[in-house]
Short mmCIF file of C-alpha atoms in Angstrom, two decimals:
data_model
loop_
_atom_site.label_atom_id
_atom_site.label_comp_id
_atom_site.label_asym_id
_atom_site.label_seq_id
_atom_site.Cartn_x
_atom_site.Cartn_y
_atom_site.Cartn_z
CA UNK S 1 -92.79 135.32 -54.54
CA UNK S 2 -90.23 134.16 -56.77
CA UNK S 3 -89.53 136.38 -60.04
CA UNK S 4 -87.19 135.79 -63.02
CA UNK S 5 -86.02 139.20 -64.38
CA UNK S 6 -89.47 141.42 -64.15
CA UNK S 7 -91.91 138.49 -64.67
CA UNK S 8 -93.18 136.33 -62.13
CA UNK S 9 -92.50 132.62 -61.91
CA UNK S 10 -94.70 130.66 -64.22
CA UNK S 11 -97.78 129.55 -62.40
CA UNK S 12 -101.13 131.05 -60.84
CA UNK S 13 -99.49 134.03 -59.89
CA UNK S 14 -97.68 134.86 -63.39
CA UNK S 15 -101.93 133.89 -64.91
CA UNK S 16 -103.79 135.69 -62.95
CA UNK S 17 -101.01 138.83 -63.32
CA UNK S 18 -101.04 138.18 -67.33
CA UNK S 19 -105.20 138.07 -67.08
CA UNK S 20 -105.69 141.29 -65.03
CA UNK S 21 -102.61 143.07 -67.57
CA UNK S 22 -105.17 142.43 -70.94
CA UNK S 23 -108.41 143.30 -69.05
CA UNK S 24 -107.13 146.55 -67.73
CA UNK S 25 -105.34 147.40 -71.11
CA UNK S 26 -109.16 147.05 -72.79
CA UNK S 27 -110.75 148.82 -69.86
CA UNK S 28 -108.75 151.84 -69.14
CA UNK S 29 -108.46 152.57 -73.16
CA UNK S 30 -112.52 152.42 -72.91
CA UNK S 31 -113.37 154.10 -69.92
CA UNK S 32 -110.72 157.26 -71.88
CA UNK S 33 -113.07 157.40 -74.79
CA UNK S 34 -116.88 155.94 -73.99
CA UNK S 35 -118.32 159.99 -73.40
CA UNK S 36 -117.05 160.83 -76.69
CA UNK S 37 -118.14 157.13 -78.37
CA UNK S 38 -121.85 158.25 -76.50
CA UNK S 39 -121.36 162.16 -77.67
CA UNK S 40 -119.81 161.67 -81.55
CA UNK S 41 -121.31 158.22 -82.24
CA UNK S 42 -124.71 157.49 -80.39
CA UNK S 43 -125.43 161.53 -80.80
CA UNK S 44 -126.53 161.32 -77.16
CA UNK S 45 -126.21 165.42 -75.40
CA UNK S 46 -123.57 165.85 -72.86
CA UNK S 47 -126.07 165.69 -69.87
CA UNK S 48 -127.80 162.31 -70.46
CA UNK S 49 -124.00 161.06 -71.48
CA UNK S 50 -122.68 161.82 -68.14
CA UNK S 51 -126.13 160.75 -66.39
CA UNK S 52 -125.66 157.11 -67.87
CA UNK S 53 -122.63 156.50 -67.06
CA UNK S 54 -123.38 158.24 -63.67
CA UNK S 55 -125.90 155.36 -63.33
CA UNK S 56 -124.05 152.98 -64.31
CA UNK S 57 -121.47 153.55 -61.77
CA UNK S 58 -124.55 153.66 -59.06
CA UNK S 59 -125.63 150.21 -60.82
CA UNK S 60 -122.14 148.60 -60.44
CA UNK S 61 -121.34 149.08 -56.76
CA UNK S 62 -124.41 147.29 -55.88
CA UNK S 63 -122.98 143.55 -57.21
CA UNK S 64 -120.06 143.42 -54.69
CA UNK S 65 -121.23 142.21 -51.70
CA UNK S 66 -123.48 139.34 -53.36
CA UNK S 67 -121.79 138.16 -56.47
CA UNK S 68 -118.72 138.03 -53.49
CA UNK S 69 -120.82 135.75 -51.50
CA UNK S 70 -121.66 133.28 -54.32
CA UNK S 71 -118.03 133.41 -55.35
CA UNK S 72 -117.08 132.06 -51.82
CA UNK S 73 -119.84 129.68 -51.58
CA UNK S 74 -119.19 128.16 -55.01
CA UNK S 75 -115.81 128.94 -55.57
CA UNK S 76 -114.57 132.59 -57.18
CA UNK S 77 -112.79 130.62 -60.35
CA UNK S 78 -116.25 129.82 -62.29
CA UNK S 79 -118.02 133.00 -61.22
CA UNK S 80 -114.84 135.32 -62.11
CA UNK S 81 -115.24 133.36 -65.72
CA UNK S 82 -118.96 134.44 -66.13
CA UNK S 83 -118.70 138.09 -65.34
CA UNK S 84 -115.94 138.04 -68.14
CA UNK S 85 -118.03 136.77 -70.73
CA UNK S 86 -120.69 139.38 -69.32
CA UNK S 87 -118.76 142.13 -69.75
CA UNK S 88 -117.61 140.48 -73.41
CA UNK S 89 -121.09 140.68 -74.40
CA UNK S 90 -121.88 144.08 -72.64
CA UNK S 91 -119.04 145.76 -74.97
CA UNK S 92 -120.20 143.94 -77.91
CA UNK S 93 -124.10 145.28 -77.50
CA UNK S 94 -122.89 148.59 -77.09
CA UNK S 95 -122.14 148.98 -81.12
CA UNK S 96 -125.38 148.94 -81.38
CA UNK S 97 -126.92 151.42 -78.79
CA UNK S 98 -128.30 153.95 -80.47
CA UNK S 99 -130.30 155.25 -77.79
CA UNK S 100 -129.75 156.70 -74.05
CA UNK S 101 -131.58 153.36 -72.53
CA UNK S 102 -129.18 151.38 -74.41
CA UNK S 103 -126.35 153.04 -73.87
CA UNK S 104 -126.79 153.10 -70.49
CA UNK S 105 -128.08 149.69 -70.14
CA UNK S 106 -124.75 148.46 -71.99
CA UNK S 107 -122.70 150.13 -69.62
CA UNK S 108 -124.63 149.60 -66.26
CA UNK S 109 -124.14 145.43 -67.61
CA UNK S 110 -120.59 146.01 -67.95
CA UNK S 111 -120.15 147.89 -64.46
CA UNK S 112 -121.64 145.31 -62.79
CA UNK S 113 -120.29 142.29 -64.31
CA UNK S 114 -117.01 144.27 -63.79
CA UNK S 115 -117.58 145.23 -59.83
CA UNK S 116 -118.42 141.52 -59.61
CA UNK S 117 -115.31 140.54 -61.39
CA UNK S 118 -113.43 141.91 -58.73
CA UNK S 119 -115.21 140.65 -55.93
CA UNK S 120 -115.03 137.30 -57.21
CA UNK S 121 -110.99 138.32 -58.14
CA UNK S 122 -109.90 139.37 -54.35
CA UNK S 123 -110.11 135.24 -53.22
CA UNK S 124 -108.20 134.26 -55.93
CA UNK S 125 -105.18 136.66 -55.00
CA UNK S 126 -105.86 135.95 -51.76
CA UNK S 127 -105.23 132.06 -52.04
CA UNK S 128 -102.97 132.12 -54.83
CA UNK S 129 -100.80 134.86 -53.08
CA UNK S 130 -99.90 132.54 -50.29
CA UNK S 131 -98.11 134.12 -47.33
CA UNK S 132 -96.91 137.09 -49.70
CA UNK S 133 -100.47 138.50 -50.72
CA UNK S 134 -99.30 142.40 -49.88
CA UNK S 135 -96.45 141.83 -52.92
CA UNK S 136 -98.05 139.58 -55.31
CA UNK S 137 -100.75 142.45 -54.89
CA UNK S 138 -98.23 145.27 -55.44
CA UNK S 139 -96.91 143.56 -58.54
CA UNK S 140 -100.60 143.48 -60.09
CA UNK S 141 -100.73 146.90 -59.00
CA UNK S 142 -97.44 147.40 -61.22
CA UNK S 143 -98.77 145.61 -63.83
CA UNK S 144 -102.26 147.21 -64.03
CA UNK S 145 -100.49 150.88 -64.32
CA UNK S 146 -98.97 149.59 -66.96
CA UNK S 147 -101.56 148.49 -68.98
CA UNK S 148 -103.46 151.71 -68.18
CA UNK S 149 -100.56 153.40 -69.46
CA UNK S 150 -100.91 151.88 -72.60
CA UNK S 151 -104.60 152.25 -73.15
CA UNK S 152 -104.47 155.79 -72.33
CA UNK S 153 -101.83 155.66 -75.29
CA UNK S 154 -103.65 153.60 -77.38
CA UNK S 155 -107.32 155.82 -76.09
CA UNK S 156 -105.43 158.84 -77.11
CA UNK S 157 -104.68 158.08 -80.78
CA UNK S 158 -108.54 156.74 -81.24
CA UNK S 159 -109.62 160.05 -79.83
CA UNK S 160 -106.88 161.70 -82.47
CA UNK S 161 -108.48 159.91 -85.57
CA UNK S 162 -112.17 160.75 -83.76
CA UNK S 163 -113.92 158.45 -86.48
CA UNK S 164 -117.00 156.60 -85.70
CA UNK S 165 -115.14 153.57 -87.34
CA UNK S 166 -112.09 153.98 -84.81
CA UNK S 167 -114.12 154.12 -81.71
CA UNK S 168 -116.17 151.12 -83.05
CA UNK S 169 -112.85 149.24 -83.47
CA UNK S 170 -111.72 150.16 -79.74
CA UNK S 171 -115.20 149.01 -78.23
CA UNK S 172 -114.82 145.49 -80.32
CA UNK S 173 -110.84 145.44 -79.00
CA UNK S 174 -112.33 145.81 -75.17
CA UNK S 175 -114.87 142.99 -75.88
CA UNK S 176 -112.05 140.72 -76.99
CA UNK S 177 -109.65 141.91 -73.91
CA UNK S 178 -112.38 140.05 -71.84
CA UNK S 179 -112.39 136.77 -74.34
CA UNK S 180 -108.53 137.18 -73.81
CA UNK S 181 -108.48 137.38 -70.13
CA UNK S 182 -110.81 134.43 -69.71
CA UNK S 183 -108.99 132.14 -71.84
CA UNK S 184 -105.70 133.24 -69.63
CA UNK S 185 -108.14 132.85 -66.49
CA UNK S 186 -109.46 128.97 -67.85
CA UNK S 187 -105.83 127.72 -67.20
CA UNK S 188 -105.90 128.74 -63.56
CA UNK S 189 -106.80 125.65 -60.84
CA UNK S 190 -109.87 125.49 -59.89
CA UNK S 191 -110.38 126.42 -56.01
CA UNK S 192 -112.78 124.73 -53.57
CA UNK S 193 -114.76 127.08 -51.54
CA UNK S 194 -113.83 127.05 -47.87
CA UNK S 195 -116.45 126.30 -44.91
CA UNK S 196 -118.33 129.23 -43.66
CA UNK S 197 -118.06 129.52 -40.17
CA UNK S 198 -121.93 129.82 -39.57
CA UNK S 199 -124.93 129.90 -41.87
CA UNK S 200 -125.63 133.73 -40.58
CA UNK S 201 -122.46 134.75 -42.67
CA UNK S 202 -123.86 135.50 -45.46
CA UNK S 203 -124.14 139.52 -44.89
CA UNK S 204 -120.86 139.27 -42.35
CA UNK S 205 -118.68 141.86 -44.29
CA UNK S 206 -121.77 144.51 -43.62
CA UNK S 207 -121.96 143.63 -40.44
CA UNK S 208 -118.47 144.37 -39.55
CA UNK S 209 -117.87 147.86 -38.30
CA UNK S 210 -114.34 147.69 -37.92
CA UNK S 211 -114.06 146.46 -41.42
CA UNK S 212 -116.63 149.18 -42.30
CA UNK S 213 -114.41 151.76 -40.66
CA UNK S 214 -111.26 150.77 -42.79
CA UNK S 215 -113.25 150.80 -46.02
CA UNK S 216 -114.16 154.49 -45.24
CA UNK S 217 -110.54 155.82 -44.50
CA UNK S 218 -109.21 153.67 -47.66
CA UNK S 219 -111.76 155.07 -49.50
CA UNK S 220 -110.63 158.59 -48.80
CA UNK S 221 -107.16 157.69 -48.87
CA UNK S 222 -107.63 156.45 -52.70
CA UNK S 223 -108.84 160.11 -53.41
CA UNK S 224 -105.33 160.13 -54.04
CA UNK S 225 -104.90 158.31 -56.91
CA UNK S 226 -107.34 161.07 -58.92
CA UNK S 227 -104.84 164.30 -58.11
CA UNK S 228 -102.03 163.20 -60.26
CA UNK S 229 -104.55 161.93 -63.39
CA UNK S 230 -107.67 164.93 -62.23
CA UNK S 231 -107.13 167.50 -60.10
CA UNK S 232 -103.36 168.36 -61.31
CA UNK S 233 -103.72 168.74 -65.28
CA UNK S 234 -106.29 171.03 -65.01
CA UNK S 235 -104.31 172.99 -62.11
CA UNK S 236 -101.14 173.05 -64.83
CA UNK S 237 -103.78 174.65 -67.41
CA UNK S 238 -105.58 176.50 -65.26
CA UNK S 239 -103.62 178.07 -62.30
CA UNK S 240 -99.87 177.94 -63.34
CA UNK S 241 -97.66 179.31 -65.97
CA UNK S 242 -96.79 175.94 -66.47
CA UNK S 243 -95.97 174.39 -69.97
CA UNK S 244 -99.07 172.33 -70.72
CA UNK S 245 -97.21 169.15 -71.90
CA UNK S 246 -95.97 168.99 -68.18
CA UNK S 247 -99.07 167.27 -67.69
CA UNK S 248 -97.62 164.24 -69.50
CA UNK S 249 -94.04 164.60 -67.34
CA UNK S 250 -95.92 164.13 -64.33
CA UNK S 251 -98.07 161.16 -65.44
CA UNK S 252 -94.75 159.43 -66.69
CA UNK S 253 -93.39 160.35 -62.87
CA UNK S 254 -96.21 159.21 -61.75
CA UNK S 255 -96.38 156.17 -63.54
CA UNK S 256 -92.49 154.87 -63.55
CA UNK S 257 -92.62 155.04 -59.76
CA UNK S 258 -95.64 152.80 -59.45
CA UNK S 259 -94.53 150.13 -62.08
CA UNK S 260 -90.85 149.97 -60.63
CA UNK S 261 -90.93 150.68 -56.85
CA UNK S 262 -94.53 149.04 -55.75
CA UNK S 263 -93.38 145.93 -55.25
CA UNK S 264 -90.05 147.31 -53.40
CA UNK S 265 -92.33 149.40 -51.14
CA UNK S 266 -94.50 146.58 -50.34
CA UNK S 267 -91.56 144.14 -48.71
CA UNK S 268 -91.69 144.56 -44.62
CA UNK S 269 -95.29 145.64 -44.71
CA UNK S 270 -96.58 142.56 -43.03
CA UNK S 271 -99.60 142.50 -40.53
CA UNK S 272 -101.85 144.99 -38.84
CA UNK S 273 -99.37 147.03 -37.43
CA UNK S 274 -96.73 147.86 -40.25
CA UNK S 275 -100.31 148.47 -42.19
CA UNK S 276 -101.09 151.09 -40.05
CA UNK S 277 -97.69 152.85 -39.94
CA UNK S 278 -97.24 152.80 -43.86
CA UNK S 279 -101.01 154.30 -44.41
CA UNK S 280 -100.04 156.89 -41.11
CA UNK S 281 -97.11 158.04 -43.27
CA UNK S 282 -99.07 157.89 -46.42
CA UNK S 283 -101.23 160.40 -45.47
CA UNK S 284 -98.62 163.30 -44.20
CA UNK S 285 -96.87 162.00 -47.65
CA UNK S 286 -99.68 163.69 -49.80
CA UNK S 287 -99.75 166.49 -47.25
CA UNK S 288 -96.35 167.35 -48.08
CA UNK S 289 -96.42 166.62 -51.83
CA UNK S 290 -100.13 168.96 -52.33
CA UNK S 291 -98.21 171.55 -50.55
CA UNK S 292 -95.46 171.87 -52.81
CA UNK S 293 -97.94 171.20 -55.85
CA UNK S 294 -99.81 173.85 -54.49
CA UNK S 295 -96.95 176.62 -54.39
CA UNK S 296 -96.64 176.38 -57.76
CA UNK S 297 -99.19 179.05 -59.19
CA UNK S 298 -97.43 182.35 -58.79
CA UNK S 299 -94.18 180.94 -59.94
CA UNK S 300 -92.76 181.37 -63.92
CA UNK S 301 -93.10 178.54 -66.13
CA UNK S 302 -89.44 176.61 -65.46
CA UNK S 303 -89.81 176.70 -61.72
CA UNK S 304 -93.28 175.76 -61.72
CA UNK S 305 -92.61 172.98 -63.45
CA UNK S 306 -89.40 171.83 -60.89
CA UNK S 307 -91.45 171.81 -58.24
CA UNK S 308 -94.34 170.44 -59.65
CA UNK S 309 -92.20 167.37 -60.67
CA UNK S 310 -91.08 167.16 -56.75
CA UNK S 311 -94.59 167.65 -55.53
CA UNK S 312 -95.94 165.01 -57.79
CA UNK S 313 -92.70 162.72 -56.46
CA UNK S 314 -93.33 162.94 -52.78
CA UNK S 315 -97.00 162.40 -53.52
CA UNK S 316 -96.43 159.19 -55.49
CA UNK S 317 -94.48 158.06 -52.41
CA UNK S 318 -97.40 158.49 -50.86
CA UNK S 319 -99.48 155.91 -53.03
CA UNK S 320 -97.17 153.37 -52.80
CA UNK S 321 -97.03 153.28 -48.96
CA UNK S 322 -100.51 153.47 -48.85
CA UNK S 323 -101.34 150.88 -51.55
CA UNK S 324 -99.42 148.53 -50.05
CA UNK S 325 -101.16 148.92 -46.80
CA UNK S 326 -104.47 148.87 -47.89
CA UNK S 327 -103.74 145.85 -49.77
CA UNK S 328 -102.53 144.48 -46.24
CA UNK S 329 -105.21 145.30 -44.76
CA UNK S 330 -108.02 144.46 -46.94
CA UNK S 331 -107.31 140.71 -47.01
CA UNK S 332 -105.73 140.42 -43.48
CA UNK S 333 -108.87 142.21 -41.80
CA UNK S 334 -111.01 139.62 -43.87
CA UNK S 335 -111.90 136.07 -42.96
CA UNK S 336 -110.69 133.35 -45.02
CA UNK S 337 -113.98 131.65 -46.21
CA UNK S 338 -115.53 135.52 -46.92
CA UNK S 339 -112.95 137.18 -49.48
CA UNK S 340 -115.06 137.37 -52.05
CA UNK S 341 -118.10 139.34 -49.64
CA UNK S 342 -115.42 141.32 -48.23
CA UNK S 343 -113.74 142.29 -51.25
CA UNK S 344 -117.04 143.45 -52.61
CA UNK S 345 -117.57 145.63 -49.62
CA UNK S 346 -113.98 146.65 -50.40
CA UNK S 347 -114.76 147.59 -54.10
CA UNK S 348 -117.66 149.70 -53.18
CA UNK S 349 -115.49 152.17 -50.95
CA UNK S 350 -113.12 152.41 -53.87
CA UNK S 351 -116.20 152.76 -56.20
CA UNK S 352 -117.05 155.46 -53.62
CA UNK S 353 -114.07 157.21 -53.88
CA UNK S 354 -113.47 157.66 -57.74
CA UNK S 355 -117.22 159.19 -57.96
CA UNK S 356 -116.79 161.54 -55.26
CA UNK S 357 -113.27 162.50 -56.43
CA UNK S 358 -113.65 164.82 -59.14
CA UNK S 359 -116.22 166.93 -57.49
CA UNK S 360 -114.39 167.10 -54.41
CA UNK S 361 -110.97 167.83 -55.85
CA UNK S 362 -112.66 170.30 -58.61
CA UNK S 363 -114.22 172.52 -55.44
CA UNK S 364 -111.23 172.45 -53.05
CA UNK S 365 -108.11 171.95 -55.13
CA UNK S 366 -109.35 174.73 -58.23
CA UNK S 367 -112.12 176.41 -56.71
CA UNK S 368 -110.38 177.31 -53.68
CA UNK S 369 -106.75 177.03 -54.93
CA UNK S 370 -103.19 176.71 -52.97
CA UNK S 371 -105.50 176.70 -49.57
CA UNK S 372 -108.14 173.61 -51.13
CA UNK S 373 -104.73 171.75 -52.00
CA UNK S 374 -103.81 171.92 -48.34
CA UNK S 375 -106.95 171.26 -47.02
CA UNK S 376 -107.67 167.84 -48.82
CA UNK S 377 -103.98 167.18 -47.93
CA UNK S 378 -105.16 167.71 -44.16
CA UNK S 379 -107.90 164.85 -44.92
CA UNK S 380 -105.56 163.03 -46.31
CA UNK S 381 -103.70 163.31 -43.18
CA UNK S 382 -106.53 162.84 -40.84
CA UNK S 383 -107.68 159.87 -42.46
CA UNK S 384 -103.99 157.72 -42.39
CA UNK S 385 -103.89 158.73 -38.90
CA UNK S 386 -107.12 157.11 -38.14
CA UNK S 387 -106.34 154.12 -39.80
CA UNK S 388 -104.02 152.42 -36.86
CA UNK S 389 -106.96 153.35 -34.35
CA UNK S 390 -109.07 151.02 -36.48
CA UNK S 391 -106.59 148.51 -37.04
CA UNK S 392 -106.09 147.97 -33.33
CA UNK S 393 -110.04 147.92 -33.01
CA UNK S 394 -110.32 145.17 -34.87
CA UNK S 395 -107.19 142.95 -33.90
CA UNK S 396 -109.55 143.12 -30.71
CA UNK S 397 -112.22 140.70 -32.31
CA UNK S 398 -109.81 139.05 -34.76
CA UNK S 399 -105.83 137.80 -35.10
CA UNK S 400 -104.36 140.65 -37.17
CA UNK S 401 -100.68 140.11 -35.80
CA UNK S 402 -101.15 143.62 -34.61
#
């Protein structure tokens, strides 16, 4: 992948980069502020505002596997266009939900045009990322924390202002994200779907246990991803003597390692093998990092928040090795003419994973305390060492260059 300075070399890679940068920059400054759009705006209570969007989730892991399918049959360009408009729409209808079945029928649309999206996206990174898919992915990895960043900035000054007309205007900014990212998207080539090996392929991805097996460990493994953003801030409020704003340090850590060392930690992690190893050390990573997170409760304010900034390090470490090894994996352990139904299967252990999180992390990590933090460290652990297990079970049915 050739780069000039921090931006990739104009082309496919540099559009579909530029594409995924304005659709997470809409998304991730809506998902910050749609309970308190349902709560202050619609006038919806606090339980049928987190059963919507509960059921929305629910609603948008479904699409995957089946929107990937037509994507591979009839090529992922056209299909990733239509979900965009989808979602366009979606945001657009929900300025005028003024009831819980709206609401959540707004946001169920959205969640699945988006879980399609992606389905439909993985081919296109796939093909366009060439023989350096694990980087390309790590610098849209890069690029979507940075985006995030900013709508969490941009989320947090609309939740500041807390005006019906403010959240109105950030709803109508999401929809036009979308317009933006599909007139970025209309400028990629088009791509011709490749043969399917069989006509029984259709339901291949859910057929394929060793494929399967990986989606479950990555989908524990990205458990991760909600202690730094989750489990930590309320840790700092709740359990430490902490500063509060130290919350914001450790998202900035967090953050600055992921935009400037993902692609760096990505090089050398090529095929099945140097998957397996960076996941392996992935998971005693967060064991390490929760443990020193964890020790941080009886300590005074200052040194709680030194080793808090360490803990939160070495755990970061730990997302980029395993990022880039789940990238690896999830395109190398996936045939060619099936990215699309394989990246939907993908999408719905990550979907998984970010429902279960909170609820998992809430009971061991702050019910339990400095022992939860060590026990969801150990599954951490657990799970990364599985992962080369299933990596050589499936370089048994297919060429993973393990």
């Amino acid at each position: 992948m050739v780069r000039r300075g921090l931006l990739l070399e104009s082309g496919p890679q540099r559009r579909l980069a530029l594409g995924g940068f304005i659709n997470q920059l809409g998304t991730a400054a809506f998902l910050a502020t749609a309970p308190l759009y349902a709560l202050r705006v619609i006038g919806l209570p606090i339980e049928q505002v987190g059963l919507g969007l509960g059921v929305a989730g629910v609603v948008g892991l479904l699409a995957g596997p089946p929107v990937g399918h037509l994507a591979d049959r009839r090529g992922p360009h056209g299909v990733f266009l239509v979900t965009l408009l989808i979602q366009a729409v979606a945001m657009v209808s929900l300025l005028f939900a003024h009831s819980f079945v709206a609401f959540t029928a707004a946001v169920a649309v959205t969640d699945l045009a988006g879980a399609s999206g992606g389905a439909a996206r993985g081919p296109m990174i796939r093909r366009f990322g060439g023989d350096e898919v694990p980087r390309f992915r790590s610098y849209l990895r890069s690029a979507a924390f940075l985006a995030s960043t900013f709508g969490a900035l941009a989320a947090g000054a609309v939740i500041q202002l807390d005006s019906g007309s403010a959240y109105r205007a950030l709803i109508l900014a999401n929809a036009l994200t979308f317009v933006g990212c599909a007139a970025v998207m209309l400028r990629l080539p088009r791509l011709e779907p490749l043969p399917a090996a069989t006509a029984s392929d259709r339901w291949l991805a859910l057929r394929d246990k060793p494929y399967l097996a990986f989606v479950v460990l990555d989908g524990i493994l990205w458990i991760q991803g909600e202690v730094v953003t989750y489990a930590l801030p309320l840790w700092v409020v709740l359990h430490t003597h902490a500063p509060r704003w130290f919350t914001g340090v450790a998202l900035a850590v967090n953050t600055v390692m992921v935009v400037v060392l993902q692609v760096r930690t990505s090089r050398g992690i090529k095929g099945g093998r140097g998957a397996g190893r960076a996941t392996r050390r992935a998971g005693l990573a967060f064991l390490v990092g929760m443990a020193v997170i964890a020790m941080a409760s009886d300590l005074p304010g200052w040194a709680a928040v030194a080793i808090m900034t360490a803990g939160v390090a070495v755990h970061t470490v730990g997302s980029l090795w395993h990022a880039a090894g789940s990238m690896e994996l999830r395109f190398r352990l996936a045939p060619a003419h099936a990215q699309g139904q394989y990246s939907g299967v993908f999408g719905i252990g990550m979907g998984l994973c970010y429902t279960v999180a909170p609820a998992l992390l809430g009971l061991l990590c702050l019910g339990w305390g400095a022992p939860g933090w060590l026990v969801m460290g150990g599954v951490f652990v657990a799970a990364g060492l599985a992962m080369p297990v299933v990596v050589r079970w499936a370089g048994q049915s297919r060429e993973l260059g393990v």
